[in-house]
């Protein structure tokens, strides 16, 4: 594997094979160690057939090597199986950056993110369809079956901490719960709107990690205390947290103004150490995981369909790809860290990938090239190529978000009228909007709906508790013979979630307005 052999040395491969019980039991021309390296090479030269990949793998060897047939290579993959590749990824996976590496931490927390990638196409074979299902279109079956990949990624380096994959029908939230066990107390999780469910947030907090998650627009968290920076404290699913509602506008050099509303949920509740505008800017780092999928899906795979026609082969191929990706990232981060103050964002994945392919053919960076007893350079050939062609610092720019896929409904989607070409951003304006508080003297600021009306009624009588019958009478529900079970259930639910205080059976009170701080207060 060229210089990648330094990251995946033969001793490690042999240990993994021994641990998983997949080492060969008799002398073979194609031992299991060769099978592991062959699976990794299939990912490195994904655009070539198995026979040509084998030719690349042995091109730099001077000794006589076997020339196996396609069937022999398939049998080698089957004999190796899934377990060694899975275990090899587990060994290499994890945070890659040192604590002092720029761009990987927010205060004392390492920033991580998880998200799903549902655009991995697999061969349209009956065995794959039985596992992943069939892609249905409006006019019948269409397209290749899709594999859902879900990873937990270190945002600064885009290194993978853990990964799961399977049928897309399972859903991103279910896969995300499988990743929560890998969260630690020194991590700050960034996540999109698909991951704001109460159960998932509670699971993340149970691991001791902090989170900064964008919430859907339909959420209306109760306002328990308003903070001076415009954010407020709330309780969701029994978990105390902080809510930031902000408008983010990006201004371009040609006079354009684009943006949208954000509602962020976070466990970082101190507005003095974590101002609202700082957290809004930090949330942008979540897009690093999208860049990781870009490298994996389009740079490494070149958008092609995976090779294997059965679930076992697909599973083995995926773990091989993830192992290869992590090995390349580790070399890139090691090289960048030799330059103090250099952000890992500037390392080009395409450059590292092409350099790794060159070292396989030329055997650069291996014991065969350097000779026995020679210590290899910390940077090496791949790292030197990366450092020689560092990318410029991140530029602020925007363009329309479309899917370049003809049958996608988002192929021409451009709801906010963004420019189709990449356009520089001259300024980003963040405006934090305080929530509308229930206030008897200012009904126009009170929220709408049953909860908003109830807030107004309880706020007008905040000095005393109110019975369910009295609340129903103010709401116009106290009609003779009409049951109040719906209102009773709602009041009980709000009390369980900390929105109301239950002082007696069917009697409730709201904590206003002395518990709230005016947005213009000190």
Short mmCIF file of C-alpha atoms in Angstrom, two decimals:
data_model
loop_
_atom_site.label_atom_id
_atom_site.label_comp_id
_atom_site.label_asym_id
_atom_site.label_seq_id
_atom_site.Cartn_x
_atom_site.Cartn_y
_atom_site.Cartn_z
CA UNK A 1 0.00 0.00 0.00
CA UNK A 2 2.94 2.36 -0.47
CA UNK A 3 3.33 4.98 2.25
CA UNK A 4 -0.08 4.08 3.68
CA UNK A 5 1.62 0.95 5.00
CA UNK A 6 3.12 3.16 7.73
CA UNK A 7 -0.42 3.87 8.99
CA UNK A 8 -1.62 0.29 8.42
CA UNK A 9 1.55 -1.76 9.07
CA UNK A 10 1.67 -5.54 8.53
CA UNK A 11 1.97 -6.10 12.29
CA UNK A 12 -1.35 -4.33 12.84
CA UNK A 13 -3.05 -6.30 10.08
CA UNK A 14 -1.73 -9.59 11.48
CA UNK A 15 -2.94 -8.68 14.97
CA UNK A 16 -6.40 -7.82 13.63
CA UNK A 17 -6.59 -11.07 11.69
CA UNK A 18 -5.50 -13.03 14.78
CA UNK A 19 -8.05 -11.24 16.97
CA UNK A 20 -10.94 -11.87 14.57
CA UNK A 21 -9.91 -15.47 13.86
CA UNK A 22 -9.60 -14.97 10.10
CA UNK A 23 -5.93 -15.79 9.60
CA UNK A 24 -5.18 -18.53 7.06
CA UNK A 25 -4.72 -22.04 8.47
CA UNK A 26 -2.37 -23.36 5.80
CA UNK A 27 0.32 -21.98 3.52
CA UNK A 28 -1.27 -19.98 0.69
CA UNK A 29 -0.07 -17.92 -2.23
CA UNK A 30 -2.68 -15.32 -1.21
CA UNK A 31 -2.61 -15.07 2.60
CA UNK A 32 -5.22 -13.16 4.56
CA UNK A 33 -2.90 -10.20 5.12
CA UNK A 34 -2.72 -9.72 1.35
CA UNK A 35 -6.53 -9.89 1.26
CA UNK A 36 -6.85 -6.99 3.69
CA UNK A 37 -4.45 -4.84 1.68
CA UNK A 38 -6.26 -5.82 -1.52
CA UNK A 39 -9.61 -4.60 -0.14
CA UNK A 40 -7.99 -1.28 0.80
CA UNK A 41 -6.46 -1.04 -2.68
CA UNK A 42 -9.91 -1.58 -4.22
CA UNK A 43 -10.96 1.67 -2.55
CA UNK A 44 -7.78 3.48 -3.52
CA UNK A 45 -8.19 2.55 -7.20
CA UNK A 46 -11.96 2.43 -7.24
CA UNK A 47 -12.29 3.23 -10.94
CA UNK A 48 -10.40 0.06 -12.00
CA UNK A 49 -11.31 -3.61 -12.11
CA UNK A 50 -10.05 -6.13 -9.56
CA UNK A 51 -7.35 -7.50 -11.88
CA UNK A 52 -5.96 -4.06 -12.67
CA UNK A 53 -6.01 -3.15 -8.98
CA UNK A 54 -3.92 -6.23 -8.24
CA UNK A 55 -1.47 -5.13 -10.92
CA UNK A 56 -1.12 -1.74 -9.20
CA UNK A 57 -0.62 -3.42 -5.84
CA UNK A 58 2.34 -5.55 -7.02
CA UNK A 59 3.75 -3.21 -9.69
CA UNK A 60 6.74 -2.10 -7.62
CA UNK A 61 7.78 -5.55 -6.39
CA UNK A 62 10.89 -7.06 -7.94
CA UNK A 63 10.20 -10.63 -6.81
CA UNK A 64 7.96 -13.07 -8.61
CA UNK A 65 4.38 -12.65 -7.45
CA UNK A 66 1.29 -14.70 -8.27
CA UNK A 67 -1.10 -13.49 -10.97
CA UNK A 68 -4.45 -14.60 -9.58
CA UNK A 69 -7.62 -14.79 -11.61
CA UNK A 70 -10.71 -12.69 -10.92
CA UNK A 71 -12.28 -15.72 -9.21
CA UNK A 72 -9.25 -16.18 -6.96
CA UNK A 73 -9.47 -12.54 -5.89
CA UNK A 74 -13.20 -12.93 -5.16
CA UNK A 75 -12.48 -16.02 -3.09
CA UNK A 76 -9.77 -14.10 -1.23
CA UNK A 77 -12.27 -11.39 -0.29
CA UNK A 78 -14.81 -13.97 0.87
CA UNK A 79 -12.18 -15.75 3.00
CA UNK A 80 -11.11 -12.51 4.69
CA UNK A 81 -14.69 -11.47 5.42
CA UNK A 82 -15.97 -8.35 7.17
CA UNK A 83 -14.57 -8.61 10.71
CA UNK A 84 -10.91 -7.68 10.01
CA UNK A 85 -11.85 -4.54 8.04
CA UNK A 86 -14.35 -3.51 10.71
CA UNK A 87 -11.79 -4.00 13.47
CA UNK A 88 -9.11 -2.18 11.48
CA UNK A 89 -11.37 0.86 11.18
CA UNK A 90 -12.10 0.75 14.92
CA UNK A 91 -8.35 0.87 15.62
CA UNK A 92 -7.73 3.86 13.32
CA UNK A 93 -10.94 5.77 14.08
CA UNK A 94 -10.95 8.59 16.60
CA UNK A 95 -9.97 12.26 16.96
CA UNK A 96 -6.82 13.09 15.00
CA UNK A 97 -5.82 16.56 16.17
CA UNK A 98 -3.72 17.58 19.13
CA UNK A 99 -5.33 20.00 21.63
CA UNK A 100 -3.17 22.84 20.28
CA UNK A 101 -4.13 22.31 16.62
CA UNK A 102 -6.00 25.39 15.29
CA UNK A 103 -9.68 25.14 14.41
CA UNK A 104 -10.55 21.94 16.27
CA UNK A 105 -11.79 23.22 19.62
CA UNK A 106 -14.24 25.69 21.11
CA UNK A 107 -12.94 26.68 24.53
CA UNK A 108 -12.24 23.37 26.29
CA UNK A 109 -14.42 21.21 24.02
CA UNK A 110 -13.51 19.38 20.84
CA UNK A 111 -16.15 20.19 18.20
CA UNK A 112 -17.72 17.17 16.52
CA UNK A 113 -20.74 16.64 14.30
CA UNK A 114 -22.85 13.80 13.01
CA UNK A 115 -24.96 13.64 9.89
CA UNK A 116 -26.13 11.14 7.30
CA UNK A 117 -25.10 10.56 3.69
CA UNK A 118 -27.82 8.78 1.72
CA UNK A 119 -26.35 9.11 -1.78
CA UNK A 120 -24.12 6.00 -1.85
CA UNK A 121 -25.37 3.86 -4.75
CA UNK A 122 -24.91 0.09 -4.84
CA UNK A 123 -25.35 -2.43 -7.69
CA UNK A 124 -28.97 -3.14 -8.56
CA UNK A 125 -28.86 -6.81 -7.63
CA UNK A 126 -31.56 -8.87 -5.97
CA UNK A 127 -29.40 -9.61 -2.92
CA UNK A 128 -28.72 -5.90 -2.41
CA UNK A 129 -32.38 -5.00 -2.90
CA UNK A 130 -33.41 -7.56 -0.29
CA UNK A 131 -31.26 -5.67 2.23
CA UNK A 132 -31.56 -2.04 1.17
CA UNK A 133 -34.90 -2.04 -0.62
CA UNK A 134 -35.78 -0.73 -4.04
CA UNK A 135 -35.71 2.93 -5.04
CA UNK A 136 -39.25 3.86 -6.05
CA UNK A 137 -40.04 6.68 -8.43
CA UNK A 138 -43.36 8.15 -9.46
CA UNK A 139 -43.55 5.99 -12.54
CA UNK A 140 -42.18 2.79 -11.02
CA UNK A 141 -38.79 1.52 -9.88
CA UNK A 142 -35.83 3.68 -10.76
CA UNK A 143 -32.20 4.20 -9.89
CA UNK A 144 -29.77 2.15 -7.89
CA UNK A 145 -30.47 1.05 -4.31
CA UNK A 146 -29.04 3.48 -1.79
CA UNK A 147 -26.92 2.89 1.29
CA UNK A 148 -27.23 5.25 4.27
CA UNK A 149 -23.92 6.17 5.93
CA UNK A 150 -23.91 7.90 9.32
CA UNK A 151 -20.68 9.13 10.90
CA UNK A 152 -19.47 11.08 13.91
CA UNK A 153 -16.82 13.44 12.60
CA UNK A 154 -14.21 15.72 14.18
CA UNK A 155 -15.05 19.00 12.47
CA UNK A 156 -11.58 20.54 12.54
CA UNK A 157 -9.80 17.65 10.78
CA UNK A 158 -12.81 15.83 9.26
CA UNK A 159 -11.49 12.64 10.78
CA UNK A 160 -14.04 9.92 11.61
CA UNK A 161 -14.65 8.95 15.23
CA UNK A 162 -17.18 6.21 14.50
CA UNK A 163 -19.55 5.15 11.71
CA UNK A 164 -22.61 3.02 11.01
CA UNK A 165 -24.41 2.26 7.76
CA UNK A 166 -27.35 0.29 6.45
CA UNK A 167 -30.75 0.69 4.77
CA UNK A 168 -31.96 4.27 4.29
CA UNK A 169 -35.42 3.27 5.52
CA UNK A 170 -34.13 3.10 9.09
CA UNK A 171 -33.77 6.88 9.37
CA UNK A 172 -30.96 9.19 10.42
CA UNK A 173 -32.19 9.62 14.00
CA UNK A 174 -32.07 5.88 14.68
CA UNK A 175 -28.53 5.67 13.33
CA UNK A 176 -27.54 8.73 15.38
CA UNK A 177 -28.52 6.95 18.60
CA UNK A 178 -25.98 4.24 17.76
CA UNK A 179 -23.25 6.91 17.58
CA UNK A 180 -24.01 8.50 20.95
CA UNK A 181 -21.93 5.94 22.86
CA UNK A 182 -18.80 7.42 21.25
CA UNK A 183 -19.44 10.91 22.65
CA UNK A 184 -17.25 11.95 25.58
CA UNK A 185 -17.31 14.73 28.13
CA UNK A 186 -14.74 16.81 26.22
CA UNK A 187 -16.89 17.02 23.05
CA UNK A 188 -19.31 19.67 21.78
CA UNK A 189 -21.75 18.16 19.28
CA UNK A 190 -23.01 20.24 16.33
CA UNK A 191 -26.06 18.86 14.54
CA UNK A 192 -28.75 19.87 12.06
CA UNK A 193 -32.54 20.10 12.44
CA UNK A 194 -33.06 16.37 11.88
CA UNK A 195 -31.49 15.62 15.28
CA UNK A 196 -33.47 17.82 17.69
CA UNK A 197 -35.76 15.10 19.05
CA UNK A 198 -36.16 15.07 22.83
CA UNK A 199 -34.94 11.48 23.22
CA UNK A 200 -31.79 12.06 21.17
CA UNK A 201 -30.88 15.27 23.03
CA UNK A 202 -31.33 13.54 26.37
CA UNK A 203 -29.13 10.66 25.17
CA UNK A 204 -26.37 13.08 24.13
CA UNK A 205 -26.51 14.85 27.48
CA UNK A 206 -26.43 11.49 29.29
CA UNK A 207 -23.00 10.85 27.74
CA UNK A 208 -21.72 14.07 29.35
CA UNK A 209 -21.21 15.87 26.01
CA UNK A 210 -22.38 19.41 25.27
CA UNK A 211 -24.45 20.11 22.16
CA UNK A 212 -25.42 22.92 19.82
CA UNK A 213 -28.30 21.70 17.67
CA UNK A 214 -30.54 23.57 15.27
CA UNK A 215 -34.23 23.10 16.06
CA UNK A 216 -37.14 22.93 13.64
CA UNK A 217 -39.33 25.98 13.16
CA UNK A 218 -42.38 24.25 14.66
CA UNK A 219 -40.80 24.04 18.10
CA UNK A 220 -42.08 26.55 20.65
CA UNK A 221 -40.03 25.99 23.81
CA UNK A 222 -41.35 27.59 27.01
CA UNK A 223 -39.50 30.72 28.15
CA UNK A 224 -38.33 30.15 31.72
CA UNK A 225 -35.79 32.98 31.97
CA UNK A 226 -34.69 35.62 29.48
CA UNK A 227 -30.96 36.33 29.33
CA UNK A 228 -29.40 39.74 28.58
CA UNK A 229 -28.06 38.69 25.15
CA UNK A 230 -31.57 37.86 23.89
CA UNK A 231 -31.39 34.09 24.37
CA UNK A 232 -33.50 32.33 26.98
CA UNK A 233 -33.51 29.30 29.25
CA UNK A 234 -36.02 26.51 28.79
CA UNK A 235 -36.63 22.86 29.59
CA UNK A 236 -37.24 20.24 26.89
CA UNK A 237 -37.82 16.59 27.70
CA UNK A 238 -36.87 17.29 31.32
CA UNK A 239 -33.46 18.64 30.19
CA UNK A 240 -32.55 22.27 31.01
CA UNK A 241 -31.07 24.07 28.03
CA UNK A 242 -30.73 27.43 26.33
CA UNK A 243 -32.44 28.64 23.15
CA UNK A 244 -31.00 31.17 20.70
CA UNK A 245 -33.31 32.62 18.05
CA UNK A 246 -31.40 34.66 15.49
CA UNK A 247 -31.59 36.04 11.97
CA UNK A 248 -28.40 35.51 9.96
CA UNK A 249 -27.91 37.73 6.87
CA UNK A 250 -24.98 37.42 4.46
CA UNK A 251 -24.20 40.43 2.30
CA UNK A 252 -22.34 39.98 -0.96
CA UNK A 253 -20.12 42.38 -2.89
CA UNK A 254 -22.72 42.88 -5.62
CA UNK A 255 -25.32 44.15 -3.13
CA UNK A 256 -27.17 40.89 -2.50
CA UNK A 257 -28.60 40.09 0.92
CA UNK A 258 -29.35 36.45 1.75
CA UNK A 259 -30.11 34.68 4.99
CA UNK A 260 -32.62 32.97 7.20
CA UNK A 261 -33.87 32.38 10.73
CA UNK A 262 -32.10 29.99 13.10
CA UNK A 263 -33.31 28.48 16.35
CA UNK A 264 -30.45 26.78 18.21
CA UNK A 265 -30.67 24.55 21.30
CA UNK A 266 -27.61 24.23 23.50
CA UNK A 267 -26.53 23.07 26.94
CA UNK A 268 -24.05 26.00 27.14
CA UNK A 269 -26.32 28.09 29.33
CA UNK A 270 -23.96 30.86 30.51
CA UNK A 271 -24.39 33.91 28.29
CA UNK A 272 -21.25 35.53 29.72
CA UNK A 273 -18.82 32.81 28.66
CA UNK A 274 -20.78 31.75 25.57
CA UNK A 275 -22.47 34.81 23.96
CA UNK A 276 -25.31 34.05 21.58
CA UNK A 277 -23.63 35.52 18.50
CA UNK A 278 -20.48 33.45 19.14
CA UNK A 279 -22.51 30.23 19.20
CA UNK A 280 -24.35 31.19 16.02
CA UNK A 281 -21.01 31.62 14.26
CA UNK A 282 -19.73 28.37 15.74
CA UNK A 283 -22.70 26.45 14.33
CA UNK A 284 -21.30 27.05 10.84
CA UNK A 285 -18.55 24.52 11.65
CA UNK A 286 -21.18 21.78 11.30
CA UNK A 287 -20.66 21.97 7.53
CA UNK A 288 -17.24 20.34 7.95
CA UNK A 289 -18.93 16.94 7.96
CA UNK A 290 -20.50 17.75 4.59
CA UNK A 291 -16.97 18.38 3.29
CA UNK A 292 -15.94 14.99 4.66
CA UNK A 293 -18.75 13.34 2.67
CA UNK A 294 -17.68 15.31 -0.40
CA UNK A 295 -14.19 13.83 -0.10
CA UNK A 296 -15.51 10.32 0.48
CA UNK A 297 -18.34 10.29 -2.03
CA UNK A 298 -16.97 12.38 -4.91
CA UNK A 299 -13.18 12.46 -4.54
CA UNK A 300 -12.46 8.92 -3.36
CA UNK A 301 -15.41 7.16 -5.06
CA UNK A 302 -15.75 9.64 -7.97
CA UNK A 303 -19.52 9.27 -7.62
CA UNK A 304 -19.40 5.69 -8.89
CA UNK A 305 -21.56 2.77 -7.81
CA UNK A 306 -19.97 0.43 -5.28
CA UNK A 307 -18.60 -2.90 -6.51
CA UNK A 308 -20.23 -5.65 -4.47
CA UNK A 309 -23.45 -7.44 -5.40
CA UNK A 310 -24.28 -8.87 -1.99
CA UNK A 311 -24.65 -7.37 1.52
CA UNK A 312 -21.53 -9.07 2.93
CA UNK A 313 -19.36 -7.73 0.12
CA UNK A 314 -20.88 -4.25 0.48
CA UNK A 315 -20.21 -4.24 4.21
CA UNK A 316 -16.60 -5.28 3.68
CA UNK A 317 -16.15 -2.68 0.93
CA UNK A 318 -17.59 0.12 3.08
CA UNK A 319 -15.35 -0.63 6.06
CA UNK A 320 -12.39 -0.73 3.67
CA UNK A 321 -13.31 2.68 2.23
CA UNK A 322 -13.76 4.20 5.69
CA UNK A 323 -10.42 2.76 6.84
CA UNK A 324 -8.68 4.14 3.76
CA UNK A 325 -10.28 7.56 4.26
CA UNK A 326 -9.21 7.68 7.91
CA UNK A 327 -5.65 6.65 7.05
CA UNK A 328 -5.36 9.48 4.52
CA UNK A 329 -6.77 12.00 6.99
CA UNK A 330 -4.31 10.94 9.67
CA UNK A 331 -1.36 11.50 7.32
CA UNK A 332 -2.74 14.92 6.32
CA UNK A 333 -3.20 16.04 9.93
CA UNK A 334 0.26 14.79 10.94
CA UNK A 335 1.81 16.78 8.11
CA UNK A 336 -0.12 19.99 8.87
CA UNK A 337 0.76 19.85 12.56
CA UNK A 338 4.46 20.17 11.66
CA UNK A 339 3.65 23.77 10.66
CA UNK A 340 2.64 25.66 13.85
CA UNK A 341 -0.52 27.70 13.42
CA UNK A 342 -1.61 25.97 10.20
CA UNK A 343 -5.31 25.00 10.10
CA UNK A 344 -6.08 21.43 8.90
CA UNK A 345 -8.69 22.97 6.56
CA UNK A 346 -5.86 23.93 4.23
CA UNK A 347 -4.81 20.33 3.53
CA UNK A 348 -6.17 19.10 0.19
CA UNK A 349 -7.71 15.61 0.20
CA UNK A 350 -7.36 15.22 -3.58
CA UNK A 351 -3.62 15.95 -3.36
CA UNK A 352 -3.17 13.38 -0.60
CA UNK A 353 -5.18 10.77 -2.52
CA UNK A 354 -3.18 11.15 -5.73
CA UNK A 355 0.11 11.09 -3.79
CA UNK A 356 -0.99 7.89 -2.04
CA UNK A 357 -1.75 6.26 -5.39
CA UNK A 358 1.70 7.20 -6.67
CA UNK A 359 3.41 5.64 -3.66
CA UNK A 360 1.65 2.31 -4.23
CA UNK A 361 3.14 1.95 -7.68
CA UNK A 362 6.59 3.32 -6.79
CA UNK A 363 6.79 1.85 -3.24
CA UNK A 364 7.80 5.26 -1.87
CA UNK A 365 7.78 5.37 1.92
CA UNK A 366 7.88 1.61 2.47
CA UNK A 367 10.60 -0.59 3.97
CA UNK A 368 11.37 -1.91 0.48
CA UNK A 369 12.18 1.64 -0.67
CA UNK A 370 13.97 3.02 2.38
CA UNK A 371 15.84 -0.12 3.34
CA UNK A 372 15.82 -1.98 6.66
CA UNK A 373 16.56 0.00 9.77
CA UNK A 374 15.86 3.36 8.11
CA UNK A 375 13.54 5.68 10.01
CA UNK A 376 10.94 7.26 7.76
CA UNK A 377 10.32 10.96 7.77
CA UNK A 378 7.41 12.14 9.94
CA UNK A 379 5.86 13.99 7.01
CA UNK A 380 6.76 11.55 4.26
CA UNK A 381 6.03 11.77 0.54
CA UNK A 382 2.25 12.23 0.92
CA UNK A 383 2.62 14.87 3.63
CA UNK A 384 5.26 16.73 1.64
CA UNK A 385 2.95 16.88 -1.36
CA UNK A 386 0.14 18.20 0.85
CA UNK A 387 2.33 20.88 2.44
CA UNK A 388 3.71 21.93 -0.94
CA UNK A 389 0.19 22.66 -2.25
CA UNK A 390 -1.67 23.98 0.79
CA UNK A 391 -5.08 25.45 0.03
CA UNK A 392 -5.69 29.15 0.78
CA UNK A 393 -7.47 30.12 3.97
CA UNK A 394 -11.21 29.71 4.04
CA UNK A 395 -13.02 32.38 2.06
CA UNK A 396 -16.48 33.64 2.96
CA UNK A 397 -18.69 32.92 -0.05
CA UNK A 398 -22.09 31.55 -0.98
CA UNK A 399 -23.93 30.08 -3.95
CA UNK A 400 -27.24 28.42 -4.62
CA UNK A 401 -27.86 25.07 -2.95
CA UNK A 402 -28.93 22.64 -5.65
CA UNK A 403 -28.53 18.91 -6.20
CA UNK A 404 -26.76 18.16 -9.47
CA UNK A 405 -28.92 15.15 -10.20
CA UNK A 406 -31.43 15.21 -13.02
CA UNK A 407 -34.28 13.33 -11.34
CA UNK A 408 -33.97 15.07 -7.96
CA UNK A 409 -36.72 17.46 -6.93
CA UNK A 410 -33.95 19.80 -5.68
CA UNK A 411 -32.26 19.94 -9.09
CA UNK A 412 -33.46 23.51 -9.65
CA UNK A 413 -34.34 24.41 -6.07
CA UNK A 414 -33.31 27.95 -5.15
CA UNK A 415 -35.91 29.24 -2.75
CA UNK A 416 -34.02 32.30 -1.50
CA UNK A 417 -32.69 33.39 -4.90
CA UNK A 418 -29.00 32.87 -4.26
CA UNK A 419 -26.53 33.41 -7.12
CA UNK A 420 -25.68 30.27 -9.08
CA UNK A 421 -21.96 31.06 -9.10
CA UNK A 422 -19.79 31.28 -6.00
CA UNK A 423 -20.02 34.88 -4.73
CA UNK A 424 -17.77 36.49 -2.06
CA UNK A 425 -19.45 37.58 1.19
CA UNK A 426 -18.48 41.00 2.48
CA UNK A 427 -20.28 40.83 5.84
CA UNK A 428 -22.35 38.52 8.02
CA UNK A 429 -24.93 40.22 10.26
CA UNK A 430 -26.30 38.20 13.21
CA UNK A 431 -29.37 39.59 14.98
CA UNK A 432 -30.56 37.75 18.09
CA UNK A 433 -34.32 38.11 18.60
CA UNK A 434 -35.63 37.89 22.18
CA UNK A 435 -38.79 35.75 22.46
CA UNK A 436 -42.24 37.21 22.90
CA UNK A 437 -43.07 36.96 26.61
CA UNK A 438 -46.62 36.42 27.90
CA UNK A 439 -47.66 39.76 29.39
CA UNK A 440 -51.12 40.88 30.41
CA UNK A 441 -50.26 44.53 29.68
CA UNK A 442 -48.96 43.82 26.17
CA UNK A 443 -51.17 41.12 24.61
CA UNK A 444 -49.63 41.69 21.20
CA UNK A 445 -46.36 40.09 22.33
CA UNK A 446 -48.02 36.97 23.70
CA UNK A 447 -47.68 33.77 21.65
CA UNK A 448 -50.73 32.33 19.89
CA UNK A 449 -52.43 28.96 20.33
CA UNK A 450 -53.71 27.18 23.43
CA UNK A 451 -50.38 27.59 25.23
CA UNK A 452 -50.18 31.31 24.40
CA UNK A 453 -53.74 31.96 25.53
CA UNK A 454 -53.14 30.02 28.73
CA UNK A 455 -49.98 32.05 29.38
CA UNK A 456 -51.92 35.29 29.07
CA UNK A 457 -54.56 34.10 31.50
CA UNK A 458 -52.09 32.79 34.07
CA UNK A 459 -49.89 35.89 33.69
CA UNK A 460 -52.87 38.14 34.41
CA UNK A 461 -53.44 36.14 37.62
CA UNK A 462 -49.80 35.39 38.41
CA UNK A 463 -50.24 36.23 42.12
CA UNK A 464 -52.54 33.27 42.70
CA UNK A 465 -52.98 29.75 41.38
CA UNK A 466 -55.90 28.98 39.09
CA UNK A 467 -58.08 25.89 38.90
CA UNK A 468 -58.63 24.10 35.60
CA UNK A 469 -62.32 25.16 35.62
CA UNK A 470 -61.35 28.84 35.91
CA UNK A 471 -58.82 28.55 33.08
CA UNK A 472 -61.41 26.79 30.91
CA UNK A 473 -63.92 29.56 31.62
CA UNK A 474 -61.48 32.23 30.44
CA UNK A 475 -60.76 30.17 27.33
CA UNK A 476 -64.44 29.81 26.57
CA UNK A 477 -64.40 26.07 27.13
CA UNK A 478 -66.58 25.93 30.25
CA UNK A 479 -69.76 25.00 28.42
CA UNK A 480 -72.34 22.93 30.24
CA UNK A 481 -71.85 19.26 29.58
CA UNK A 482 -68.56 19.74 27.69
CA UNK A 483 -65.69 17.58 29.07
CA UNK A 484 -62.44 19.27 30.03
CA UNK A 485 -60.25 16.19 29.62
CA UNK A 486 -58.26 17.73 26.75
CA UNK A 487 -57.37 20.87 28.71
CA UNK A 488 -56.61 18.84 31.85
CA UNK A 489 -54.20 16.62 29.90
CA UNK A 490 -52.47 19.65 28.37
CA UNK A 491 -52.00 21.35 31.74
CA UNK A 492 -50.58 18.15 33.23
CA UNK A 493 -48.17 17.83 30.29
CA UNK A 494 -46.98 21.44 30.63
CA UNK A 495 -46.45 20.95 34.36
CA UNK A 496 -44.39 17.79 33.81
CA UNK A 497 -42.18 19.69 31.37
CA UNK A 498 -41.58 22.56 33.76
CA UNK A 499 -43.72 25.16 32.00
CA UNK A 500 -46.20 25.44 34.86
CA UNK A 501 -46.13 24.86 38.61
CA UNK A 502 -48.76 22.53 40.02
CA UNK A 503 -49.71 23.82 43.49
CA UNK A 504 -52.66 21.47 44.13
CA UNK A 505 -54.77 18.93 42.21
CA UNK A 506 -55.96 20.63 38.98
CA UNK A 507 -54.49 23.94 40.20
CA UNK A 508 -51.61 25.65 38.39
CA UNK A 509 -49.45 28.77 38.49
CA UNK A 510 -46.92 30.34 36.11
CA UNK A 511 -43.64 31.96 37.18
CA UNK A 512 -43.78 35.48 35.74
CA UNK A 513 -42.58 38.23 35.36
CA UNK A 514 -40.10 38.60 38.25
CA UNK A 515 -38.28 35.44 37.12
CA UNK A 516 -37.63 36.99 33.73
CA UNK A 517 -34.95 39.52 32.90
CA UNK A 518 -35.72 42.31 30.47
CA UNK A 519 -33.56 42.23 27.32
CA UNK A 520 -32.48 45.80 28.09
CA UNK A 521 -31.64 45.00 31.70
CA UNK A 522 -28.13 44.71 33.15
#
